[in-house]
Amino acid sequence: MTTTAPERVPTKAPHSLDALFSPRSVAVVGVTATPGTVPYDIFHNLLHAGFRGPVYPVAPGKRAISNVPAYRYLIDIDQPVDLAVIVFPADVVDRALEHCARKGVRAVVVISAGFREVGPEGQQREDRLKRLACAHGIALVGPNCLGVINTDPAVRLNASFARKMPHAGRIAFLSQSGALCTAVLDYAREKQIGFSKFVSFGNKAGVAESDLLEYLHHDEETDVILLYLEDLRDVRRLVAAAQRVTHEPPVKPILAIKAGRTPQGADAAASHTGSLAAEDDLCDAAFREAGILRVDSIDELFNTAILYAYQPLPAGDRLGIVTNAGGPGVMATDAAVREGLRVPRLAEETQANLRGVLPATAAVKNPVDVIGDARADRYEAALRQVLADPNVDQALVILTPQSMTDIEAIAQAVCRVHEAARDGRPAADLPRVAPKPVACSFMGATDVAEGIRVLQQAHIPHYILPEWACRAMAGVQAIRRMFEEPPDVARRLPVDDMAVRSVLDAAPAGYLAEHEALEVLEAYGLPVVPWRLCTTADEAVGWAEASGYPVTLRVVSRQVVHKSEIGAVALDLTTSEAVRVAFDALRDRVAAARPDAHIDGLLVRRMIPAGYELILGAKRDPIFGPVVMFGLGGIYVELFRDVVFALAPLGPRTARNMVRRAKAGRLVEGFRGGPRADIAGIEECLVRVGQLVSDFERLVELDINPLLASPAERGNAVADVRIRVA
Amino acid sequence: MPLHPKGEHLMDRSEVEQRVKKVVCRVLKVDEELVEPSSHFVFDLGAESTQSVELVAAFEEEFGIELEDDAALAVQTVGGAVDFIAKHLE
C-alpha cells in the first residue's frame, strides 16, 4: 500500500470469536452416517479440509463416523471442546445447546434451519437459543446458515457444508444468505480468488455482522471485508463497528451488497419525510456514514475487492491505458470518465519514449494504441513507459485476440512489468515512482483463457470488459477517499431543550399546533420570522402595527391541517384594516367549513419574501433511528423526489454533503444566474434539525416545507412546519 | 389373556413397549440398552429425517395398524410412541 492509506498496524488481542475462527477442537453435534446429507457432509468437510485439531462426531446410536469414534452426547467427550457445530433438526437444537453450555463450549454454529424464517413457532425456538447463548456467554452463529471457514494454514477450518475449501487469500466474506455462499465460493474458485475467512451468519440470533466486523478489523489475514446483507436490525451498532474498521488503524475497506433495493412499504406516512424515507435511501445514508462502499452485484463486489486486495492503493484517479485496438480503448476512456476517473495526456517525455519503441502508426497520448499486430515486446515496452509516467496513477491493459497476438506471452510480460512497478521501478532506466496498480482486460473467452489464467495466478485483476475494470478502479478511488476523510463529528449547538420539553410534555399524540411547532423550532435556533398567536382582531392589528407590514394570517386549529384548502390563510396584508377584515373572514370561513374545529387563535406573522423552496425533514425510523432529509421543497416534493438523507445527529460536513448531493444544492448555489442563497445557514438548519430529532424520542416526524432560502443578507426562513409526536 | 373384539389377543402396555423397542433398534440400528422410554428418537438415538418415516411404517407393520402420518411423525420419544400405539390399539 502507498502512503495515502492510513497505516495498517498489526494488533491482535484475544477476542471472544477466537474460539469460532481458531478453535483448538471441534465437535459436530448430530452427525449422521449418510453421505450427501448436511450433517454428514459437515463432519466430512472438517476432516478433509485438514483441520489441525481433534474433530469429535456426536452421533447418538453410532459407534463411529468415517472411522472416527463417535459420542452419544457432547458432554461425553472427555477433552475440552472450543467450537460445536450443531446440525440436529431445529426442535432439538436447544437441547444440544444446553449440552454445549454444560461442556463449556465457547462458540457454536447452528447450521439447522427451522427458526425465525419459518414463522412464530420458529421465532420462539430462536429466542430460546438466543437466551441460552447469552446466559452462558456462547458466541452463537446462525441458525439457518452454511457455516464458517478459516483458510489460515495454521487452522484450516471448514465448518460448513460448502464442498470445497476455498483458496487462502486476503478477502473476508460475510453473508446473511447461505445459498449465496456456495455460489460465491464456486465463482471465486474459478477466478482464483482466495479468502481469509468465510462466514455465513444466517438468522444472526447471536453473532451479527457488527461482531464479525470487530473481529476482522484486527484479523491479520484480512485486508478487505465483503458483506452481503438482507435485513438490517441494529443499524447504529453496524455503523459504529464499520466506522472503526474503515477509520481506525489498521483500516480496511468494507464493500457491501444490501439486497432489497426496490422500494416497498414505505409506511403510509402523512408527512413528506415519512413517505419519502424509503429503507433503501436510509440504508445508503447509513452505509455512507459507516464508510461502507455499497455495490449492486456480486461481480462488482469482487471486481473491486480483488483490485484493492491484490494491488497497491493508487495515489490518485489518473488512468493510463495500453491497448492493441482503438475501439476498446475509446470505450475504456468513456467508461473511465463516466466513473469519475481521469485519462490524462501522457507527459511529453513519455510520448517521445513511446515513439521510440512503437511503430509510427501507434497512438502515444493515452490511450496508448500499440496496434493490432503488437506482440509481447511492444506491450511490455509501452506498459513500462505508461507506469513510469508522472501523470498516471494506475494502468489498464486491454487486449483483443488478433492473429499476431501472442496472448500468453503478453500476459507474462504484464506480470514482469507489474512486479517491477510494485517495487516502484517499472523500467530500470526510468526514475522510481510510487507503486501503481495494474489491471487487465483480455477481451473474449476461449482464445484469451490461457492469458487470463497467467494473470490471475499472478494476482493481476482481470476483467472481461474494460468497463468493469474502470468501475472497479472507481470503487478503489471511493475507498481511498473514504480512508482520507475522517468520520464527521456531530457537535452540539446551544439550544433551549427545556422549552421544547415543556411543549412536548403538554402535547397529545398527533400533530403539534402550528404555534407549538414554531416554538419548538425557535428553541432549536431555526430561522422562524416573528409571529404571534392572537385571539382578537385588535390584538392582531396591534402586533402588526408594532412589527411592520406586510403580514400573513393563519388559523391555528389542530383539526385544520390543510389550511389553504378551506381558505384559512390570508397573505400579504399591508394595512390595519386589511388585517381586521381578514381576521374575521378567516375565522368565519373556518367555522363554516369545519364547525367541529376548535380554533386556538389566528397566527399573525411577518410576510416572508420569496426564496428558493427547500424541504428539511426529520423522521424517527424504527430501524435506522432518527434521520434527517434535505431536498427541493414546495408542493411537488413527491413528484421530483430530489431528497437525500443522513443519520442524525449529523456534523457540519455531513450537512454540507447533503446539500451538495441534492439537485436543490445546485439551485441554491445560484443556478443560471440566480442569486446564491445562504448555504451555510441551510447547513446549520440541517444540523439543528438533526439535533432536535435526536434529542426527543416523542418527535417522530418533522417537515419544514418550505424553508425559503435567500441570500445571506436576507437569510433563510421557515415558511411552514409540521411536527408529529408519538 | 384378554381378547380383542375381533378375536385377537389384547396387548398390555409392557408388550407394546417391548415391541416398539425392538422396532426402534432394528430401524435405527441402535443397541437395545440405549433405548429407554424417555429416549428422544433424534437427540438420544440419532434418527435421521428419513428414518422417522421408516419408523412409522415399521410400527404399522409390526402392530398391523394404520397410523395418521402427521400425528405419528409428531411423536418424538420411545415412550410417546408406546402411548400413541397403545391408544390406537384400544
PDB file of N, CA and C in Angstrom, chain A residues 252-330:
ATOM      1  N   LYS A 252      -9.427  -0.958   7.022  1.00  0.00           N
ATOM      2  CA  LYS A 252      -9.781  -1.928   5.973  1.00  0.00           C
ATOM      3  C   LYS A 252     -11.074  -1.464   5.330  1.00  0.00           C
ATOM      4  N   PRO A 253     -11.192  -1.613   4.013  1.00  0.00           N
ATOM      5  CA  PRO A 253     -12.463  -1.241   3.392  1.00  0.00           C
ATOM      6  C   PRO A 253     -13.528  -2.325   3.590  1.00  0.00           C
ATOM      7  N   ILE A 254     -14.765  -1.876   3.617  1.00  0.00           N
ATOM      8  CA  ILE A 254     -15.899  -2.802   3.675  1.00  0.00           C
ATOM      9  C   ILE A 254     -16.746  -2.529   2.437  1.00  0.00           C
ATOM     10  N   LEU A 255     -16.974  -3.562   1.657  1.00  0.00           N
ATOM     11  CA  LEU A 255     -17.847  -3.456   0.495  1.00  0.00           C
ATOM     12  C   LEU A 255     -19.088  -4.278   0.774  1.00  0.00           C
ATOM     13  N   ALA A 256     -20.244  -3.724   0.475  1.00  0.00           N
ATOM     14  CA  ALA A 256     -21.455  -4.450   0.859  1.00  0.00           C
ATOM     15  C   ALA A 256     -22.506  -4.449  -0.233  1.00  0.00           C
ATOM     16  N   ILE A 257     -23.216  -5.562  -0.285  1.00  0.00           N
ATOM     17  CA  ILE A 257     -24.462  -5.626  -1.053  1.00  0.00           C
ATOM     18  C   ILE A 257     -25.573  -5.680  -0.022  1.00  0.00           C
ATOM     19  N   LYS A 258     -26.519  -4.757  -0.147  1.00  0.00           N
ATOM     20  CA  LYS A 258     -27.713  -4.847   0.696  1.00  0.00           C
ATOM     21  C   LYS A 258     -28.854  -5.165  -0.245  1.00  0.00           C
ATOM     22  N   ALA A 259     -29.336  -6.397  -0.165  1.00  0.00           N
ATOM     23  CA  ALA A 259     -30.399  -6.821  -1.066  1.00  0.00           C
ATOM     24  C   ALA A 259     -31.708  -6.139  -0.674  1.00  0.00           C
ATOM     25  N   GLY A 260     -32.627  -6.091  -1.628  1.00  0.00           N
ATOM     26  CA  GLY A 260     -33.922  -5.470  -1.362  1.00  0.00           C
ATOM     27  C   GLY A 260     -33.861  -3.984  -1.622  1.00  0.00           C
ATOM     28  N   ARG A 261     -33.383  -3.589  -2.802  1.00  0.00           N
ATOM     29  CA  ARG A 261     -33.253  -2.171  -3.119  1.00  0.00           C
ATOM     30  C   ARG A 261     -34.576  -1.545  -3.537  1.00  0.00           C
ATOM     31  N   THR A 262     -35.496  -2.406  -4.012  1.00  0.00           N
ATOM     32  CA  THR A 262     -36.738  -1.836  -4.533  1.00  0.00           C
ATOM     33  C   THR A 262     -37.572  -1.251  -3.403  1.00  0.00           C
ATOM     34  N   PRO A 263     -38.214  -0.110  -3.652  1.00  0.00           N
ATOM     35  CA  PRO A 263     -38.991   0.498  -2.578  1.00  0.00           C
ATOM     36  C   PRO A 263     -40.189  -0.366  -2.234  1.00  0.00           C
ATOM     37  N   GLN A 264     -40.391  -0.579  -0.988  1.00  0.00           N
ATOM     38  CA  GLN A 264     -41.540  -1.379  -0.586  1.00  0.00           C
ATOM     39  C   GLN A 264     -42.029  -0.882   0.754  1.00  0.00           C
ATOM     40  N   GLY A 265     -43.295  -0.727   0.821  1.00  0.00           N
ATOM     41  CA  GLY A 265     -43.932  -0.441   2.094  1.00  0.00           C
ATOM     42  C   GLY A 265     -43.337   0.717   2.861  1.00  0.00           C
ATOM     43  N   ALA A 266     -42.877   1.786   2.182  1.00  0.00           N
ATOM     44  CA  ALA A 266     -42.551   2.976   2.951  1.00  0.00           C
ATOM     45  C   ALA A 266     -43.878   3.345   3.581  1.00  0.00           C
ATOM     46  N   ASP A 267     -43.937   3.261   4.901  1.00  0.00           N
ATOM     47  CA  ASP A 267     -45.234   3.323   5.572  1.00  0.00           C
ATOM     48  C   ASP A 267     -46.043   4.530   5.112  1.00  0.00           C
ATOM     49  N   ALA A 268     -47.329   4.311   5.063  1.00  0.00           N
ATOM     50  CA  ALA A 268     -48.210   5.354   4.547  1.00  0.00           C
ATOM     51  C   ALA A 268     -48.223   6.528   5.510  1.00  0.00           C
ATOM     52  N   ALA A 269     -47.107   7.257   5.532  1.00  0.00           N
ATOM     53  CA  ALA A 269     -46.977   8.348   6.483  1.00  0.00           C
ATOM     54  C   ALA A 269     -47.614   9.607   5.910  1.00  0.00           C
ATOM     55  N   ALA A 270     -48.060  10.470   6.807  1.00  0.00           N
ATOM     56  CA  ALA A 270     -48.713  11.699   6.362  1.00  0.00           C
ATOM     57  C   ALA A 270     -47.693  12.742   5.940  1.00  0.00           C
ATOM     58  N   SER A 271     -46.509  12.700   6.520  1.00  0.00           N
ATOM     59  CA  SER A 271     -45.528  13.734   6.211  1.00  0.00           C
ATOM     60  C   SER A 271     -44.760  13.383   4.945  1.00  0.00           C
ATOM     61  N   HIS A 272     -44.167  14.407   4.327  1.00  0.00           N
ATOM     62  CA  HIS A 272     -43.325  14.175   3.153  1.00  0.00           C
ATOM     63  C   HIS A 272     -42.147  13.285   3.544  1.00  0.00           C
ATOM     64  N   THR A 273     -41.499  13.639   4.657  1.00  0.00           N
ATOM     65  CA  THR A 273     -40.314  12.893   5.064  1.00  0.00           C
ATOM     66  C   THR A 273     -40.672  11.432   5.289  1.00  0.00           C
ATOM     67  N   GLY A 274     -41.808  11.214   5.951  1.00  0.00           N
ATOM     68  CA  GLY A 274     -42.226   9.839   6.236  1.00  0.00           C
ATOM     69  C   GLY A 274     -42.438   9.051   4.961  1.00  0.00           C
ATOM     70  N   SER A 275     -43.076   9.679   3.976  1.00  0.00           N
ATOM     71  CA  SER A 275     -43.388   8.922   2.769  1.00  0.00           C
ATOM     72  C   SER A 275     -42.187   8.798   1.843  1.00  0.00           C
ATOM     73  N   LEU A 276     -41.222   9.702   1.957  1.00  0.00           N
ATOM     74  CA  LEU A 276     -40.066   9.666   1.054  1.00  0.00           C
ATOM     75  C   LEU A 276     -38.912   8.826   1.591  1.00  0.00           C
ATOM     76  N   ALA A 277     -38.927   8.577   2.900  1.00  0.00           N
ATOM     77  CA  ALA A 277     -37.785   7.905   3.519  1.00  0.00           C
ATOM     78  C   ALA A 277     -37.869   6.394   3.299  1.00  0.00           C
ATOM     79  N   ALA A 278     -37.592   5.962   2.063  1.00  0.00           N
ATOM     80  CA  ALA A 278     -37.591   4.529   1.760  1.00  0.00           C
ATOM     81  C   ALA A 278     -36.384   3.886   2.421  1.00  0.00           C
ATOM     82  N   GLU A 279     -36.542   2.624   2.788  1.00  0.00           N
ATOM     83  CA  GLU A 279     -35.485   1.918   3.507  1.00  0.00           C
ATOM     84  C   GLU A 279     -34.167   1.967   2.734  1.00  0.00           C
ATOM     85  N   ASP A 280     -34.276   1.865   1.420  1.00  0.00           N
ATOM     86  CA  ASP A 280     -33.057   1.824   0.619  1.00  0.00           C
ATOM     87  C   ASP A 280     -32.252   3.123   0.723  1.00  0.00           C
ATOM     88  N   ASP A 281     -32.955   4.234   0.743  1.00  0.00           N
ATOM     89  CA  ASP A 281     -32.265   5.525   0.868  1.00  0.00           C
ATOM     90  C   ASP A 281     -31.627   5.665   2.244  1.00  0.00           C
ATOM     91  N   LEU A 282     -32.340   5.180   3.255  1.00  0.00           N
ATOM     92  CA  LEU A 282     -31.790   5.262   4.606  1.00  0.00           C
ATOM     93  C   LEU A 282     -30.577   4.347   4.725  1.00  0.00           C
ATOM     94  N   CYS A 283     -30.652   3.202   4.034  1.00  0.00           N
ATOM     95  CA  CYS A 283     -29.520   2.277   4.029  1.00  0.00           C
ATOM     96  C   CYS A 283     -28.304   2.957   3.392  1.00  0.00           C
ATOM     97  N   ASP A 284     -28.525   3.641   2.285  1.00  0.00           N
ATOM     98  CA  ASP A 284     -27.431   4.397   1.650  1.00  0.00           C
ATOM     99  C   ASP A 284     -26.823   5.392   2.638  1.00  0.00           C
ATOM    100  N   ALA A 285     -27.710   6.082   3.348  1.00  0.00           N
ATOM    101  CA  ALA A 285     -27.242   7.098   4.301  1.00  0.00           C
ATOM    102  C   ALA A 285     -26.406   6.450   5.408  1.00  0.00           C
ATOM    103  N   ALA A 286     -26.885   5.316   5.910  1.00  0.00           N
ATOM    104  CA  ALA A 286     -26.173   4.633   6.993  1.00  0.00           C
ATOM    105  C   ALA A 286     -24.818   4.132   6.510  1.00  0.00           C
ATOM    106  N   PHE A 287     -24.794   3.534   5.322  1.00  0.00           N
ATOM    107  CA  PHE A 287     -23.533   2.997   4.796  1.00  0.00           C
ATOM    108  C   PHE A 287     -22.538   4.129   4.543  1.00  0.00           C
ATOM    109  N   ARG A 288     -23.054   5.241   4.049  1.00  0.00           N
ATOM    110  CA  ARG A 288     -22.175   6.387   3.777  1.00  0.00           C
ATOM    111  C   ARG A 288     -21.521   6.835   5.080  1.00  0.00           C
ATOM    112  N   GLU A 289     -22.330   6.921   6.111  1.00  0.00           N
ATOM    113  CA  GLU A 289     -21.792   7.349   7.401  1.00  0.00           C
ATOM    114  C   GLU A 289     -20.792   6.333   7.950  1.00  0.00           C
ATOM    115  N   ALA A 290     -21.070   5.051   7.672  1.00  0.00           N
ATOM    116  CA  ALA A 290     -20.208   3.983   8.201  1.00  0.00           C
ATOM    117  C   ALA A 290     -18.913   3.844   7.414  1.00  0.00           C
ATOM    118  N   GLY A 291     -18.849   4.452   6.226  1.00  0.00           N
ATOM    119  CA  GLY A 291     -17.677   4.248   5.373  1.00  0.00           C
ATOM    120  C   GLY A 291     -17.766   2.951   4.598  1.00  0.00           C
ATOM    121  N   ILE A 292     -18.969   2.372   4.524  1.00  0.00           N
ATOM    122  CA  ILE A 292     -19.172   1.137   3.763  1.00  0.00           C
ATOM    123  C   ILE A 292     -19.460   1.510   2.312  1.00  0.00           C
ATOM    124  N   LEU A 293     -18.737   0.886   1.402  1.00  0.00           N
ATOM    125  CA  LEU A 293     -18.969   1.135  -0.019  1.00  0.00           C
ATOM    126  C   LEU A 293     -20.058   0.175  -0.498  1.00  0.00           C
ATOM    127  N   ARG A 294     -21.173   0.733  -0.934  1.00  0.00           N
ATOM    128  CA  ARG A 294     -22.282  -0.122  -1.339  1.00  0.00           C
ATOM    129  C   ARG A 294     -22.189  -0.432  -2.825  1.00  0.00           C
ATOM    130  N   VAL A 295     -22.300  -1.701  -3.184  1.00  0.00           N
ATOM    131  CA  VAL A 295     -22.277  -2.092  -4.592  1.00  0.00           C
ATOM    132  C   VAL A 295     -23.544  -2.890  -4.900  1.00  0.00           C
ATOM    133  N   ASP A 296     -23.778  -3.108  -6.200  1.00  0.00           N
ATOM    134  CA  ASP A 296     -25.061  -3.674  -6.608  1.00  0.00           C
ATOM    135  C   ASP A 296     -25.014  -5.153  -6.966  1.00  0.00           C
ATOM    136  N   SER A 297     -23.829  -5.678  -7.213  1.00  0.00           N
ATOM    137  CA  SER A 297     -23.801  -7.063  -7.687  1.00  0.00           C
ATOM    138  C   SER A 297     -22.579  -7.787  -7.146  1.00  0.00           C
ATOM    139  N   ILE A 298     -22.645  -9.105  -7.226  1.00  0.00           N
ATOM    140  CA  ILE A 298     -21.518  -9.935  -6.796  1.00  0.00           C
ATOM    141  C   ILE A 298     -20.298  -9.623  -7.653  1.00  0.00           C
ATOM    142  N   ASP A 299     -20.519  -9.419  -8.954  1.00  0.00           N
ATOM    143  CA  ASP A 299     -19.402  -9.073  -9.839  1.00  0.00           C
ATOM    144  C   ASP A 299     -18.687  -7.824  -9.361  1.00  0.00           C
ATOM    145  N   GLU A 300     -19.476  -6.796  -9.105  1.00  0.00           N
ATOM    146  CA  GLU A 300     -18.881  -5.524  -8.689  1.00  0.00           C
ATOM    147  C   GLU A 300     -18.162  -5.674  -7.352  1.00  0.00           C
ATOM    148  N   LEU A 301     -18.772  -6.472  -6.483  1.00  0.00           N
ATOM    149  CA  LEU A 301     -18.173  -6.723  -5.164  1.00  0.00           C
ATOM    150  C   LEU A 301     -16.762  -7.277  -5.310  1.00  0.00           C
ATOM    151  N   PHE A 302     -16.636  -8.331  -6.104  1.00  0.00           N
ATOM    152  CA  PHE A 302     -15.334  -8.989  -6.239  1.00  0.00           C
ATOM    153  C   PHE A 302     -14.401  -8.214  -7.166  1.00  0.00           C
ATOM    154  N   ASN A 303     -14.965  -7.598  -8.206  1.00  0.00           N
ATOM    155  CA  ASN A 303     -14.123  -6.821  -9.119  1.00  0.00           C
ATOM    156  C   ASN A 303     -13.350  -5.748  -8.348  1.00  0.00           C
ATOM    157  N   THR A 304     -14.044  -5.096  -7.435  1.00  0.00           N
ATOM    158  CA  THR A 304     -13.394  -4.045  -6.651  1.00  0.00           C
ATOM    159  C   THR A 304     -12.483  -4.659  -5.595  1.00  0.00           C
ATOM    160  N   ALA A 305     -12.971  -5.709  -4.953  1.00  0.00           N
ATOM    161  CA  ALA A 305     -12.211  -6.311  -3.853  1.00  0.00           C
ATOM    162  C   ALA A 305     -10.857  -6.840  -4.313  1.00  0.00           C
ATOM    163  N   ILE A 306     -10.822  -7.496  -5.460  1.00  0.00           N
ATOM    164  CA  ILE A 306      -9.537  -8.068  -5.884  1.00  0.00           C
ATOM    165  C   ILE A 306      -8.559  -6.961  -6.277  1.00  0.00           C
ATOM    166  N   LEU A 307      -9.081  -5.904  -6.840  1.00  0.00           N
ATOM    167  CA  LEU A 307      -8.187  -4.797  -7.207  1.00  0.00           C
ATOM    168  C   LEU A 307      -7.574  -4.193  -5.947  1.00  0.00           C
ATOM    169  N   TYR A 308      -8.412  -4.005  -4.924  1.00  0.00           N
ATOM    170  CA  TYR A 308      -7.892  -3.441  -3.677  1.00  0.00           C
ATOM    171  C   TYR A 308      -6.951  -4.424  -2.981  1.00  0.00           C
ATOM    172  N   ALA A 309      -7.379  -5.699  -2.935  1.00  0.00           N
ATOM    173  CA  ALA A 309      -6.631  -6.688  -2.144  1.00  0.00           C
ATOM    174  C   ALA A 309      -5.300  -7.055  -2.799  1.00  0.00           C
ATOM    175  N   TYR A 310      -5.265  -7.067  -4.119  1.00  0.00           N
ATOM    176  CA  TYR A 310      -4.073  -7.593  -4.798  1.00  0.00           C
ATOM    177  C   TYR A 310      -3.135  -6.510  -5.305  1.00  0.00           C
ATOM    178  N   GLN A 311      -3.606  -5.278  -5.353  1.00  0.00           N
ATOM    179  CA  GLN A 311      -2.799  -4.225  -5.973  1.00  0.00           C
ATOM    180  C   GLN A 311      -2.565  -3.083  -4.984  1.00  0.00           C
ATOM    181  N   PRO A 312      -1.501  -2.308  -5.227  1.00  0.00           N
ATOM    182  CA  PRO A 312      -1.286  -1.159  -4.333  1.00  0.00           C
ATOM    183  C   PRO A 312      -2.417  -0.151  -4.482  1.00  0.00           C
ATOM    184  N   LEU A 313      -2.629   0.636  -3.416  1.00  0.00           N
ATOM    185  CA  LEU A 313      -3.656   1.680  -3.478  1.00  0.00           C
ATOM    186  C   LEU A 313      -3.101   2.819  -4.332  1.00  0.00           C
ATOM    187  N   PRO A 314      -3.782   3.213  -5.402  1.00  0.00           N
ATOM    188  CA  PRO A 314      -3.235   4.279  -6.255  1.00  0.00           C
ATOM    189  C   PRO A 314      -3.254   5.619  -5.525  1.00  0.00           C
ATOM    190  N   ALA A 315      -2.319   6.485  -5.914  1.00  0.00           N
ATOM    191  CA  ALA A 315      -2.233   7.787  -5.254  1.00  0.00           C
ATOM    192  C   ALA A 315      -3.298   8.746  -5.763  1.00  0.00           C
ATOM    193  N   GLY A 316      -3.864   8.471  -6.925  1.00  0.00           N
ATOM    194  CA  GLY A 316      -4.865   9.382  -7.488  1.00  0.00           C
ATOM    195  C   GLY A 316      -5.754   8.671  -8.487  1.00  0.00           C
ATOM    196  N   ASP A 317      -6.491   9.475  -9.260  1.00  0.00           N
ATOM    197  CA  ASP A 317      -7.541   8.910 -10.111  1.00  0.00           C
ATOM    198  C   ASP A 317      -7.167   8.922 -11.593  1.00  0.00           C
ATOM    199  N   ARG A 318      -5.880   9.081 -11.917  1.00  0.00           N
ATOM    200  CA  ARG A 318      -5.488   9.198 -13.321  1.00  0.00           C
ATOM    201  C   ARG A 318      -5.123   7.827 -13.899  1.00  0.00           C
ATOM    202  N   LEU A 319      -5.748   7.525 -15.024  1.00  0.00           N
ATOM    203  CA  LEU A 319      -5.616   6.187 -15.616  1.00  0.00           C
ATOM    204  C   LEU A 319      -4.841   6.253 -16.926  1.00  0.00           C
ATOM    205  N   GLY A 320      -3.874   5.336 -17.069  1.00  0.00           N
ATOM    206  CA  GLY A 320      -3.186   5.160 -18.329  1.00  0.00           C
ATOM    207  C   GLY A 320      -3.657   3.872 -18.983  1.00  0.00           C
ATOM    208  N   ILE A 321      -3.939   3.920 -20.285  1.00  0.00           N
ATOM    209  CA  ILE A 321      -4.499   2.750 -20.965  1.00  0.00           C
ATOM    210  C   ILE A 321      -3.544   2.295 -22.067  1.00  0.00           C
ATOM    211  N   VAL A 322      -3.264   0.997 -22.095  1.00  0.00           N
ATOM    212  CA  VAL A 322      -2.476   0.411 -23.186  1.00  0.00           C
ATOM    213  C   VAL A 322      -3.375  -0.597 -23.888  1.00  0.00           C
ATOM    214  N   THR A 323      -3.517  -0.457 -25.209  1.00  0.00           N
ATOM    215  CA  THR A 323      -4.460  -1.329 -25.915  1.00  0.00           C
ATOM    216  C   THR A 323      -3.912  -1.685 -27.293  1.00  0.00           C
ATOM    217  N   ASN A 324      -4.360  -2.803 -27.826  1.00  0.00           N
ATOM    218  CA  ASN A 324      -3.980  -3.134 -29.202  1.00  0.00           C
ATOM    219  C   ASN A 324      -5.152  -2.914 -30.157  1.00  0.00           C
ATOM    220  N   ALA A 325      -6.193  -2.220 -29.670  1.00  0.00           N
ATOM    221  CA  ALA A 325      -7.374  -1.990 -30.501  1.00  0.00           C
ATOM    222  C   ALA A 325      -7.955  -0.630 -30.159  1.00  0.00           C
ATOM    223  N   GLY A 326      -8.245   0.156 -31.196  1.00  0.00           N
ATOM    224  CA  GLY A 326      -8.718   1.515 -30.980  1.00  0.00           C
ATOM    225  C   GLY A 326     -10.076   1.571 -30.300  1.00  0.00           C
ATOM    226  N   GLY A 327     -11.041   0.770 -30.795  1.00  0.00           N
ATOM    227  CA  GLY A 327     -12.416   0.802 -30.274  1.00  0.00           C
ATOM    228  C   GLY A 327     -12.484   0.569 -28.769  1.00  0.00           C
ATOM    229  N   PRO A 328     -11.946  -0.558 -28.312  1.00  0.00           N
ATOM    230  CA  PRO A 328     -11.982  -0.808 -26.862  1.00  0.00           C
ATOM    231  C   PRO A 328     -11.257   0.270 -26.057  1.00  0.00           C
ATOM    232  N   GLY A 329     -10.240   0.892 -26.654  1.00  0.00           N
ATOM    233  CA  GLY A 329      -9.541   1.984 -25.966  1.00  0.00           C
ATOM    234  C   GLY A 329     -10.470   3.171 -25.748  1.00  0.00           C
ATOM    235  N   VAL A 330     -11.261   3.460 -26.779  1.00  0.00           N
ATOM    236  CA  VAL A 330     -12.223   4.568 -26.659  1.00  0.00           C
ATOM    237  C   VAL A 330     -13.309   4.215 -25.647  1.00  0.00           C
TER     238      VAL A 330
END
